[in-house]
Amino acid sequence: MKRTRHRKLTNRIPSRRPVVVPSSKGLGCAKLPTLVRLLASRLDRGFMTHVLGATLHALVDACVPGADPEDATDALEAIMPLLDEDVFGRAAEARSISHWFPYDRVGVEREVEAIRGAYREARRSRAHETLTLLATHATCPGALPELLSPVTRRLPAASAPSVRRKLEAMLQAVQKGVLCNPRASVEETLVLCHSVINDGVSRDERAAEASADPSLKEMTLGAAPRGEKELGNRVWERGWYLVRLPEPGSDPTVTMEKGLNAGDRYKRAKYGDDDEDDDAPERGGTKTTTTTTLAALARSDEDVPPNFDLLVVFALGLLRALLRKMSGEKGVGGKGAAVEPRRDAEDANEDAPTTLASPLGPQREKILRGIVPLAVRALSSPHAAIPPLAVRCLAQLSTMRLSTFDSSTGALARRIMALLKDCPRADAQLSQDCLKLLNNLLKRHAAFTPTDAQFRFIVRFAFSDLEETHREEQRSTVFSLMRAVLARRPLLPEIYDTMNVVSGLVVRANADETRRSCAGALVQFLLDYPLGERRLRTHLESLAANFEYVHAAGRVNALRCARDVVARFPKDVVDANAVFLFVPLVARLGADEDAECRAAAGEALRVLLKRTAGGGVGEKLLDLATRWCAVGGGGAAVGDDAERLRRAAMQTLGIAVAASPSHASRAVAAARHSIVSALAEHDPAVAHREEDDDDVAVNWQTCYRALLLVEKAHALCPEALEGDECDDGDEDASEDSVWRASQALLSHRHQWVQHAAARVIGRYLAVNGAAIAAALARRRDGSHSDDAAEYAYPVNLETIARACVAVLEQGVGARAVDVDEKLAEQTVKNLTFAAVVLLQTRRPIAENDDENDEEDEEALEADDDEDDENDLNAAAQTAAAKEKKKKTTTTTEDDAVDAKPPLPWLFRRVGKVGAGGIGASRAAALRWTAALAASLGEEGFDRHPTIAPPLLLPSVLCADDAVVGVAPEHRAIAEETLEVLRGAMRGELFSRAHAATRARIASRRDARRRAKALDAVVDPERAARARIAKAAKRTAARKRKVQERRAGKGSSGSAKKRAREL
């Protein structure tokens, strides 16, 4: 430590500090005052003052954390004078000298810059960080007088801007440490904040009273001889009144020999003399300072120093931070504080009335009740920094449901209005804080009742420019206050005028949050305020007109607002305006191009139909929808309004079924003829529609909506689809016609229609599938004739199976398309059920099976010329060709796997999809193979062993690593399918089928090789072109890989090449 005094060894000072700090940490915080005094005695001049400040921070950082708080408090007496010197003494002067010395003092500036450049410690002060550490680990609030002693001593000099900035920085450092102190007592800290704020506010009030007093006081300032202390510690010097700190010995209240903790009148009045016992009387303390004594001392202006607003701001900031912490506790703050009944301990009578126990606790609640009127008084402070903090504290306190707000409503309302009048704009921070406070008071305190004039001022000030772009938190505050004002229902013309503006902003506002807030406020206004029938209809007409707003975001918000209106209005009002709202909502449902708008219109219709269900108005609405279902038809062109109305009516019936199935059942039954007509018009087997072309199926939405209606009706009100005939005797609208038309749409061109039809047929099979299987089994056994079993049900399983295979075949061939995954999944379910039932009830193979398969085999042969070397369809086509060459009609046990399987068209076409399909089609074919094998089991394969090879073929091809072009997910599905097949059939049958499949694939590959060699001999020119094309593809692929590798490395070529290009 002695060597740190030598200036030549300054570069080694940082290297010695790591030796001193661990040693001090080992001694502990109890020895810290001794170490500090030793450092202060050794590092006492020049550059060493900077070293002292940095070393002091290092010692405090090492010793204080984790130490006993009492030891940290005891060390303050030795540490605080050094911190005071570091901030206000020679070290601070040296750090700031370059900023205020005149520029002609070049030598001084150079010396200062040399010092600052040579010593890292001279560049900045660590005093504030040290102060934060001490406040974090000392006893609080007991240590606050010592921590704040540099501030309280210099309050008279705080009028100077430089001193004020330093004092504010020290107060912020102390506040930060106190808030991070885990051992700080919240109740004692609140009491201290209350006391400091009360002193500052009382002083300001007395100053205001004195300034309002018209009497003149005799002023004798400056009459005393030079150097003699006068009132306020001001002396006359060179014609100026200067503010100086008291010299040692000049003021008996400042005892420099005892350190900075003994100071001014204010601290002695607040905390007593140093020789007084601070312990409470119940702990044996002998302190005699009473509340009356402190109040008497606080009534004197001389006991509260000037510039005391600094400490008031500090106390309010500390109070606000504590309140925010308490608001986050369970049951404190928020919309409803959880309260439980409690009984005072001294109430022995069980019949005594109970009070509500606050989650704050009785002691803390009592303190906060005393802070509320004090914060209200602080709103009148003349200091600019105090009212905003007081407003924020009151906003936090207002969420805790304190009873003292009820007794301060009048003064509080007047002060808030006065502060708002002083704000230039509604988006200023102070005005936003005032609006938040008003919002909390209006929502949580019924006794807070502003006058009509005050309400009028609030409306004009806060809601005058709702279209202005505010920040999100400001927008939330304004509209939350609007909802609170509307809940109080002040009958003012300004409210009605404002809501007319809000009605337009529901769709016109730029921000989505603003539109939603306006919609909520409008709904609340329409519900709570007295409105005549004419005014209410005017608002509803404006809302309905906004359904056609040019921008989709505005239309969505208007539709959602209409939904809320219908959901929350009284039933009689909804019935009176139901038809008026029903028509534009149905129009939006069928004509809007935005999906979100259609969804919002559907939700509004669902609420409207649910509210009106069971009454005459609801039946009238459903009757309208039923009649609209009958319009249009006959192949109307695209854009026909009648066709759109027809689709919207079917959607409306579907929404009505979902909202109230029992009441919508009759309407669906009445519209069944229209539903069947819509389905039959789009049957692909009837005729080709003139409006359709190769890419578009015109008006496919009509049959799609009809299928969705059938699906919902079958799920929620199946009685609406039951019965052979309608009430009018129309056989075309029978139940069988609905399912037969739905089955026909499985082959529609649009995948959405296919999916809807697949779901409808799936629902029908889930209900009637067992009966259909039983009827086919009886037909196989000869119990019924073929015709009786075939026409007993409206759907045909073989027709369903062929349609399902056609859906999967969309993903095969040159014009393959991606099949929707959900469509593929539903198709697999239907196809699995149909195939299992057909196989279980199948008779021996008849001749007509071969006739039905000729067209499919010719199509497969035509595709052989288009396949190349890596085409996966080759294996499937080879298998089909070999099957065609087999003419055997009987099999034995040894060659059963080589015989023709039942339903050969099914396995051949699905095998083609599994071998050469893309995307969801191939995955669906493989999953169908596994599902069929699991459903048949060993018994099913024993009955039909010939289906094993065709079932194995697509899975074996996709699982073979030699086959290229198979996606990893398809290969994984194929391997899983092989495991299912291995477990579903007997081991011997699986082995023979697998061997036959592998041999078929190998033979086809050999045939292709021979055909290629023969082509090279017969047509060498064609073979040469093929080789050239193949080589060009390989070269292009190689170049592409090289370019990708260079791009990944960030290089565009060699250095020599780049040099040549330059």
PDB file of C-alpha atoms in Angstrom, residues 139 601 624 632 834:
ATOM      1  CA  THR A 139     -30.127  -2.325   7.162  1.00  0.00           C
ATOM      2  CA  ALA A 601     -70.494 -13.044 -41.121  1.00  0.00           C
ATOM      3  CA  LEU A 624     -86.355 -17.179 -46.010  1.00  0.00           C
ATOM      4  CA  GLY A 632     -80.869 -20.288 -59.330  1.00  0.00           C
ATOM      5  CA  ALA A 834     -65.246 -51.078 -49.251  1.00  0.00           C
TER       6      ALA A 834
END
